[in-house]
PDB file of C-alpha atoms in Angstrom:
ATOM      1  CA  ARG M 284      74.886 106.941  94.686  1.00  0.00           C
ATOM      2  CA  GLN M 285      75.915 107.631  98.324  1.00  0.00           C
ATOM      3  CA  VAL M 286      78.842 105.188  98.083  1.00  0.00           C
ATOM      4  CA  ALA M 287      81.161 105.654 101.070  1.00  0.00           C
ATOM      5  CA  ARG M 288      84.651 104.370 101.665  1.00  0.00           C
ATOM      6  CA  ALA M 289      84.845 101.221 103.749  1.00  0.00           C
ATOM      7  CA  GLU M 290      85.133 101.857 107.471  1.00  0.00           C
ATOM      8  CA  ASP M 291      88.676 101.716 108.799  1.00  0.00           C
ATOM      9  CA  GLY M 292      89.433 102.522 112.410  1.00  0.00           C
ATOM     10  CA  ASP M 293      92.917 103.738 111.553  1.00  0.00           C
ATOM     11  CA  ALA M 294      91.971 105.685 108.437  1.00  0.00           C
ATOM     12  CA  ALA M 295      93.028 109.326 108.274  1.00  0.00           C
ATOM     13  CA  ASP M 296      90.666 112.130 107.370  1.00  0.00           C
ATOM     14  CA  ALA M 297      91.214 115.544 105.823  1.00  0.00           C
ATOM     15  CA  SER M 298      92.084 117.118 109.198  1.00  0.00           C
ATOM     16  CA  ASP M 299      95.290 115.042 109.255  1.00  0.00           C
ATOM     17  CA  VAL M 300      96.560 117.036 106.277  1.00  0.00           C
ATOM     18  CA  LYS M 301      96.266 120.292 108.209  1.00  0.00           C
ATOM     19  CA  ALA M 302      97.872 118.723 111.280  1.00  0.00           C
ATOM     20  CA  VAL M 303     100.979 117.744 109.342  1.00  0.00           C
ATOM     21  CA  ALA M 304     101.853 121.370 108.666  1.00  0.00           C
ATOM     22  CA  LYS M 305     102.249 121.962 112.416  1.00  0.00           C
ATOM     23  CA  ALA M 306     103.613 118.588 113.353  1.00  0.00           C
ATOM     24  CA  GLY M 307     107.096 117.695 114.474  1.00  0.00           C
ATOM     25  CA  LEU M 308     109.331 115.013 113.062  1.00  0.00           C
ATOM     26  CA  ALA M 309     107.647 112.209 115.027  1.00  0.00           C
ATOM     27  CA  THR M 310     104.196 113.083 113.758  1.00  0.00           C
ATOM     28  CA  MET M 311     105.486 113.413 110.211  1.00  0.00           C
ATOM     29  CA  ALA M 312     106.958 109.930 110.434  1.00  0.00           C
ATOM     30  CA  GLY M 313     103.636 108.543 111.643  1.00  0.00           C
ATOM     31  CA  PHE M 314     101.783 110.226 108.814  1.00  0.00           C
ATOM     32  CA  ALA M 315     104.272 108.802 106.322  1.00  0.00           C
ATOM     33  CA  ARG M 316     103.622 105.286 107.643  1.00  0.00           C
ATOM     34  CA  ARG M 317      99.888 105.769 107.150  1.00  0.00           C
ATOM     35  CA  LEU M 318     100.475 107.126 103.668  1.00  0.00           C
ATOM     36  CA  ARG M 319     102.469 104.038 102.741  1.00  0.00           C
ATOM     37  CA  ALA M 320      99.679 101.879 104.151  1.00  0.00           C
ATOM     38  CA  GLY M 321      97.115 103.659 102.002  1.00  0.00           C
ATOM     39  CA  ASP M 322      95.182 105.120 104.943  1.00  0.00           C
ATOM     40  CA  ALA M 323      95.929 108.813 104.421  1.00  0.00           C
ATOM     41  CA  PRO M 324      94.030 111.128 102.073  1.00  0.00           C
ATOM     42  CA  ARG M 325      95.190 111.032  98.477  1.00  0.00           C
ATOM     43  CA  LEU M 326      97.113 114.263  98.057  1.00  0.00           C
ATOM     44  CA  GLY M 327      97.087 116.251  94.821  1.00  0.00           C
ATOM     45  CA  VAL M 328      93.933 114.647  93.411  1.00  0.00           C
ATOM     46  CA  ASP M 329      90.276 115.591  93.481  1.00  0.00           C
ATOM     47  CA  GLY M 330      87.956 114.086  96.080  1.00  0.00           C
ATOM     48  CA  GLY M 331      90.568 112.398  98.274  1.00  0.00           C
ATOM     49  CA  ASP M 332      87.909 111.520 100.861  1.00  0.00           C
ATOM     50  CA  LYS M 333      85.704 109.705  98.353  1.00  0.00           C
ATOM     51  CA  PRO M 334      85.982 106.116  97.114  1.00  0.00           C
ATOM     52  CA  SER M 335      87.106 105.012  93.678  1.00  0.00           C
ATOM     53  CA  PRO M 336      84.458 102.355  93.015  1.00  0.00           C
ATOM     54  CA  TRP M 337      84.263  99.626  90.409  1.00  0.00           C
ATOM     55  CA  ALA M 338      81.946  96.642  90.109  1.00  0.00           C
ATOM     56  CA  ARG M 339      82.332  92.966  89.262  1.00  0.00           C
ATOM     57  CA  ALA M 340      79.305  91.208  87.761  1.00  0.00           C
ATOM     58  CA  SER M 341      78.382  87.530  87.884  1.00  0.00           C
ATOM     59  CA  VAL M 342      75.279  85.343  87.753  1.00  0.00           C
ATOM     60  CA  ARG M 343      74.475  83.108  90.709  1.00  0.00           C
ATOM     61  CA  LEU M 344      72.642  80.010  89.511  1.00  0.00           C
ATOM     62  CA  LYS M 345      69.926  78.357  91.562  1.00  0.00           C
ATOM     63  CA  ASP M 346      72.351  75.585  92.591  1.00  0.00           C
ATOM     64  CA  GLY M 347      74.720  78.172  94.103  1.00  0.00           C
ATOM     65  CA  ARG M 348      77.336  78.166  91.364  1.00  0.00           C
ATOM     66  CA  GLU M 349      78.447  81.543  89.991  1.00  0.00           C
ATOM     67  CA  VAL M 350      79.137  82.367  86.359  1.00  0.00           C
ATOM     68  CA  ALA M 351      81.457  85.335  85.823  1.00  0.00           C
ATOM     69  CA  ILE M 352      80.481  88.156  83.459  1.00  0.00           C
ATOM     70  CA  GLY M 353      83.250  90.717  83.942  1.00  0.00           C
ATOM     71  CA  ARG M 354      84.129  93.989  85.622  1.00  0.00           C
ATOM     72  CA  THR M 355      83.565  97.664  84.963  1.00  0.00           C
ATOM     73  CA  ASN M 356      86.113 100.411  84.761  1.00  0.00           C
ATOM     74  CA  THR M 357      87.005 102.328  87.937  1.00  0.00           C
ATOM     75  CA  GLU M 358      85.375 105.711  88.469  1.00  0.00           C
ATOM     76  CA  TYR M 359      87.799 107.714  90.588  1.00  0.00           C
ATOM     77  CA  ALA M 360      87.039 109.912  93.598  1.00  0.00           C
ATOM     78  CA  THR M 361      83.256 109.791  93.461  1.00  0.00           C
ATOM     79  CA  ASP M 362      80.376 108.561  95.600  1.00  0.00           C
ATOM     80  CA  ALA M 363      78.027 108.546  92.590  1.00  0.00           C
ATOM     81  CA  PRO M 364      79.839 106.630  89.821  1.00  0.00           C
ATOM     82  CA  SER M 365      78.563 106.454  86.266  1.00  0.00           C
ATOM     83  CA  PHE M 366      80.520 103.483  84.983  1.00  0.00           C
ATOM     84  CA  GLY M 367      82.029 103.970  81.554  1.00  0.00           C
ATOM     85  CA  ALA M 368      82.231 107.763  81.875  1.00  0.00           C
ATOM     86  CA  ASN M 369      85.862 107.892  83.107  1.00  0.00           C
ATOM     87  CA  ALA M 370      84.965 111.359  84.367  1.00  0.00           C
ATOM     88  CA  ARG M 371      87.988 111.777  86.663  1.00  0.00           C
ATOM     89  CA  ALA M 372      90.454 109.230  85.304  1.00  0.00           C
ATOM     90  CA  ALA M 373      92.892 111.928  84.178  1.00  0.00           C
ATOM     91  CA  THR M 374      92.853 113.946  87.415  1.00  0.00           C
ATOM     92  CA  SER M 375      92.080 111.606  90.297  1.00  0.00           C
ATOM     93  CA  CYS M 376      93.843 108.296  89.656  1.00  0.00           C
ATOM     94  CA  PRO M 377      96.552 108.273  92.364  1.00  0.00           C
ATOM     95  CA  HIS M 378      98.836 105.828  90.532  1.00  0.00           C
ATOM     96  CA  ALA M 379      98.505 107.432  87.046  1.00  0.00           C
ATOM     97  CA  LYS M 380      97.390 104.174  85.406  1.00  0.00           C
ATOM     98  CA  PRO M 381      93.595 104.334  85.568  1.00  0.00           C
ATOM     99  CA  ARG M 382      91.509 101.248  84.960  1.00  0.00           C
ATOM    100  CA  ALA M 383      89.490 102.789  82.161  1.00  0.00           C
ATOM    101  CA  GLN M 384      88.066  99.744  80.371  1.00  0.00           C
ATOM    102  CA  PHE M 385      85.331  97.205  80.957  1.00  0.00           C
ATOM    103  CA  VAL M 386      86.878  93.712  81.081  1.00  0.00           C
ATOM    104  CA  ALA M 387      84.829  90.669  80.074  1.00  0.00           C
ATOM    105  CA  ALA M 388      85.277  87.312  81.764  1.00  0.00           C
ATOM    106  CA  GLU M 389      86.007  84.150  79.816  1.00  0.00           C
ATOM    107  CA  ASN M 390      83.066  83.218  77.561  1.00  0.00           C
ATOM    108  CA  ALA M 391      81.598  86.706  77.962  1.00  0.00           C
ATOM    109  CA  ARG M 392      82.113  89.771  75.792  1.00  0.00           C
ATOM    110  CA  SER M 393      82.412  93.516  76.141  1.00  0.00           C
ATOM    111  CA  ARG M 394      81.163  95.802  73.410  1.00  0.00           C
ATOM    112  CA  VAL M 395      80.214  99.436  72.973  1.00  0.00           C
ATOM    113  CA  GLY M 396      76.566 100.383  72.674  1.00  0.00           C
ATOM    114  CA  GLY M 397      73.562  98.152  72.281  1.00  0.00           C
ATOM    115  CA  ASP M 398      70.007  98.288  73.552  1.00  0.00           C
ATOM    116  CA  LEU M 399      71.060  97.512  77.132  1.00  0.00           C
ATOM    117  CA  SER M 400      73.121 100.703  77.307  1.00  0.00           C
ATOM    118  CA  PRO M 401      71.276 103.786  78.620  1.00  0.00           C
ATOM    119  CA  LEU M 402      72.474 106.008  75.780  1.00  0.00           C
ATOM    120  CA  GLY M 403      73.391 103.343  73.257  1.00  0.00           C
ATOM    121  CA  VAL M 404      77.100 104.176  73.535  1.00  0.00           C
ATOM    122  CA  ALA M 405      78.296 102.979  76.958  1.00  0.00           C
ATOM    123  CA  PRO M 406      80.214  99.691  77.283  1.00  0.00           C
ATOM    124  CA  VAL M 407      78.076  96.588  77.748  1.00  0.00           C
ATOM    125  CA  LEU M 408      79.067  93.226  79.237  1.00  0.00           C
ATOM    126  CA  GLU M 409      77.198  90.250  77.786  1.00  0.00           C
ATOM    127  CA  ARG M 410      77.031  86.599  78.767  1.00  0.00           C
ATOM    128  CA  TYR M 411      74.817  83.902  77.292  1.00  0.00           C
ATOM    129  CA  LEU M 412      73.279  81.213  79.510  1.00  0.00           C
ATOM    130  CA  LYS M 413      71.119  78.211  78.870  1.00  0.00           C
ATOM    131  CA  LYS M 414      67.476  78.976  79.572  1.00  0.00           C
ATOM    132  CA  ASP M 415      67.304  76.324  82.275  1.00  0.00           C
ATOM    133  CA  ASP M 416      70.324  77.850  84.027  1.00  0.00           C
ATOM    134  CA  ALA M 417      68.829  81.347  83.927  1.00  0.00           C
ATOM    135  CA  ALA M 418      65.630  80.222  85.647  1.00  0.00           C
ATOM    136  CA  GLY M 419      65.834  81.161  89.327  1.00  0.00           C
ATOM    137  CA  ALA M 420      69.248  82.835  88.934  1.00  0.00           C
ATOM    138  CA  SER M 421      70.319  86.254  90.208  1.00  0.00           C
ATOM    139  CA  LEU M 422      72.656  88.951  88.942  1.00  0.00           C
ATOM    140  CA  ILE M 423      75.345  89.646  91.553  1.00  0.00           C
ATOM    141  CA  LEU M 424      77.125  93.030  91.593  1.00  0.00           C
ATOM    142  CA  ARG M 425      80.101  93.322  93.943  1.00  0.00           C
ATOM    143  CA  PHE M 426      81.539  96.795  94.452  1.00  0.00           C
ATOM    144  CA  SER M 427      85.108  97.560  95.515  1.00  0.00           C
ATOM    145  CA  ASP M 428      87.129 100.681  96.286  1.00  0.00           C
ATOM    146  CA  GLU M 429      90.393 100.880  94.339  1.00  0.00           C
ATOM    147  CA  ARG M 430      93.014 102.166  96.776  1.00  0.00           C
ATOM    148  CA  TYR M 431      96.695 102.838  96.302  1.00  0.00           C
ATOM    149  CA  SER M 432      99.695 103.009  98.610  1.00  0.00           C
ATOM    150  CA  VAL M 433     103.408 103.300  97.907  1.00  0.00           C
ATOM    151  CA  ALA M 434     104.177 100.109  99.832  1.00  0.00           C
ATOM    152  CA  ALA M 435     101.326  97.857  98.697  1.00  0.00           C
ATOM    153  CA  GLY M 436     100.431  99.298  95.298  1.00  0.00           C
ATOM    154  CA  VAL M 437      96.829  98.923  94.107  1.00  0.00           C
ATOM    155  CA  ALA M 438      94.477  97.130  96.505  1.00  0.00           C
ATOM    156  CA  ASP M 439      90.737  96.572  96.167  1.00  0.00           C
ATOM    157  CA  VAL M 440      88.681  97.027  99.349  1.00  0.00           C
ATOM    158  CA  PRO M 441      85.147  95.538  99.332  1.00  0.00           C
ATOM    159  CA  LEU M 442      82.354  98.116  99.546  1.00  0.00           C
ATOM    160  CA  GLY M 443      79.251  95.916  99.361  1.00  0.00           C
ATOM    161  CA  GLU M 444      77.140  93.896  96.975  1.00  0.00           C
ATOM    162  CA  CYS M 445      73.615  93.423  95.731  1.00  0.00           C
ATOM    163  CA  ALA M 446      71.644  90.551  94.195  1.00  0.00           C
ATOM    164  CA  ILE M 447      68.924  91.136  91.590  1.00  0.00           C
ATOM    165  CA  PRO M 448      66.736  88.200  90.514  1.00  0.00           C
ATOM    166  CA  LEU M 449      66.867  87.650  86.755  1.00  0.00           C
ATOM    167  CA  PRO M 450      63.497  88.292  85.126  1.00  0.00           C
ATOM    168  CA  GLU M 451      61.928  85.931  82.649  1.00  0.00           C
ATOM    169  CA  ALA M 452      63.195  86.151  79.081  1.00  0.00           C
ATOM    170  CA  ASN M 453      61.898  89.185  77.169  1.00  0.00           C
ATOM    171  CA  ALA M 454      60.280  90.619  80.294  1.00  0.00           C
ATOM    172  CA  ALA M 455      60.926  94.295  80.893  1.00  0.00           C
ATOM    173  CA  PRO M 456      60.700  95.150  84.599  1.00  0.00           C
ATOM    174  CA  PRO M 457      61.229  98.862  85.320  1.00  0.00           C
ATOM    175  CA  PRO M 458      64.683 100.007  86.449  1.00  0.00           C
ATOM    176  CA  ALA M 459      64.994 100.638  90.165  1.00  0.00           C
ATOM    177  CA  TRP M 460      67.372 101.669  92.943  1.00  0.00           C
ATOM    178  CA  VAL M 461      68.726  98.629  94.813  1.00  0.00           C
ATOM    179  CA  ARG M 462      70.401  98.896  98.201  1.00  0.00           C
ATOM    180  CA  LEU M 463      74.052  97.907  98.421  1.00  0.00           C
ATOM    181  CA  GLU M 464      74.290  95.398 101.263  1.00  0.00           C
ATOM    182  CA  GLY M 465      77.325  95.557 103.541  1.00  0.00           C
ATOM    183  CA  ALA M 466      78.193  99.110 102.534  1.00  0.00           C
ATOM    184  CA  SER M 467      79.338 101.696 105.079  1.00  0.00           C
ATOM    185  CA  PRO M 468      76.626 104.297 105.744  1.00  0.00           C
ATOM    186  CA  LYS M 469      77.311 107.995 105.242  1.00  0.00           C
ATOM    187  CA  PRO M 470      77.648 110.177 108.376  1.00  0.00           C
ATOM    188  CA  ASP M 471      74.160 111.523 107.683  1.00  0.00           C
ATOM    189  CA  GLY M 472      72.746 107.997 107.629  1.00  0.00           C
ATOM    190  CA  ALA M 473      72.321 107.793 103.847  1.00  0.00           C
ATOM    191  CA  VAL M 474      72.794 104.306 102.388  1.00  0.00           C
ATOM    192  CA  ALA M 475      74.503 103.309  99.152  1.00  0.00           C
ATOM    193  CA  GLU M 476      72.253 102.318  96.257  1.00  0.00           C
ATOM    194  CA  VAL M 477      72.818 101.247  92.663  1.00  0.00           C
ATOM    195  CA  PHE M 478      70.428 102.030  89.809  1.00  0.00           C
ATOM    196  CA  VAL M 479      69.863  98.785  87.916  1.00  0.00           C
ATOM    197  CA  CYS M 480      67.897  97.772  84.864  1.00  0.00           C
ATOM    198  CA  VAL M 481      68.022  93.997  84.317  1.00  0.00           C
ATOM    199  CA  ARG M 482      66.799  92.460  81.073  1.00  0.00           C
ATOM    200  CA  CYS M 483      67.033  88.943  79.672  1.00  0.00           C
ATOM    201  CA  SER M 484      66.508  88.141  76.009  1.00  0.00           C
ATOM    202  CA  ALA M 485      65.931  84.675  74.563  1.00  0.00           C
ATOM    203  CA  SER M 486      68.122  84.033  71.524  1.00  0.00           C
ATOM    204  CA  SER M 487      68.769  81.094  69.270  1.00  0.00           C
ATOM    205  CA  SER M 488      72.349  79.906  68.770  1.00  0.00           C
ATOM    206  CA  GLU M 489      72.475  81.679  65.395  1.00  0.00           C
ATOM    207  CA  GLU M 490      71.587  85.007  67.002  1.00  0.00           C
ATOM    208  CA  THR M 491      74.332  84.985  69.612  1.00  0.00           C
ATOM    209  CA  ALA M 492      77.031  85.894  67.104  1.00  0.00           C
ATOM    210  CA  SER M 493      75.478  89.254  66.221  1.00  0.00           C
ATOM    211  CA  ASP M 494      72.759  91.477  67.625  1.00  0.00           C
ATOM    212  CA  PRO M 495      70.863  93.436  64.942  1.00  0.00           C
ATOM    213  CA  ARG M 496      68.646  95.311  67.381  1.00  0.00           C
ATOM    214  CA  PRO M 497      69.138  99.098  67.185  1.00  0.00           C
ATOM    215  CA  PRO M 498      70.088 101.232  70.194  1.00  0.00           C
ATOM    216  CA  PRO M 499      67.279 103.088  71.993  1.00  0.00           C
ATOM    217  CA  ASP M 500      66.205 106.467  70.721  1.00  0.00           C
ATOM    218  CA  ALA M 501      66.733 109.661  72.700  1.00  0.00           C
ATOM    219  CA  ALA M 502      63.292 109.485  74.303  1.00  0.00           C
ATOM    220  CA  ASP M 503      63.976 106.010  75.662  1.00  0.00           C
ATOM    221  CA  ALA M 504      67.343 107.127  77.008  1.00  0.00           C
ATOM    222  CA  ASP M 505      65.801 110.163  78.701  1.00  0.00           C
ATOM    223  CA  ALA M 506      63.125 108.015  80.318  1.00  0.00           C
ATOM    224  CA  TRP M 507      65.720 105.506  81.555  1.00  0.00           C
ATOM    225  CA  LEU M 508      67.815 108.236  83.170  1.00  0.00           C
ATOM    226  CA  ALA M 509      64.856 110.245  84.445  1.00  0.00           C
ATOM    227  CA  ALA M 510      63.788 107.260  86.531  1.00  0.00           C
ATOM    228  CA  ALA M 511      67.151 107.553  88.312  1.00  0.00           C
ATOM    229  CA  GLY M 512      66.859 111.324  88.681  1.00  0.00           C
ATOM    230  CA  VAL M 513      69.771 111.900  86.304  1.00  0.00           C
ATOM    231  CA  ALA M 514      69.796 114.524  83.571  1.00  0.00           C
ATOM    232  CA  ARG M 515      71.047 113.309  80.183  1.00  0.00           C
ATOM    233  CA  CYS M 516      74.294 114.858  79.012  1.00  0.00           C
ATOM    234  CA  ALA M 517      77.119 113.954  76.635  1.00  0.00           C
ATOM    235  CA  ALA M 518      79.157 112.306  79.402  1.00  0.00           C
ATOM    236  CA  ALA M 519      76.311 110.345  80.968  1.00  0.00           C
ATOM    237  CA  THR M 520      76.588 106.564  80.643  1.00  0.00           C
TER     238      THR M 520
END
């Protein structure tokens, strides 16, 4: 929530669109240059002043090495993304090829549903680590804004990141809002936060191939979302 586009001293705002209607040829040329550079509002799509965030997940081990897990889809034109919903992919992707899928890193996997998904249906990225490696490690979430310009194509602008210490195996700490470090504050001073529930399960090598645990029931899902102040609906993920 409260995710803002990265600060850019040359970035255009919505008032530039109105100015173009009254501008002469020189101003129009300047606006066109900014459009090609990706700095102007995205015209013809919803929420042109809002970011199109996505997140990359990894685990930082206690020795400083990072193990990749994968990336989420992109949620377009929103400052409160619900990854996996693809709520505006059809209307707000400026290049008409939305990144709509979770992508797992090498030696990780992406699957639909599971007990780590709020509603049992959203995509889940999974990665298995040795128990010794997981001790003292942290989950790293790096958020980027997917931007598009005619000249440069798709470019990902960093928005911020957060680090969440991994709990002990089979522990169940409550979900919580975590501040996104390095993120641009909103004009009203609000800061970007991500709602995170981190769980680690100890499994034997035979259990890593399949997970027989059922998805949570509706009451569990409601409780998970209620802690974030989100009402459950068919599109919520």
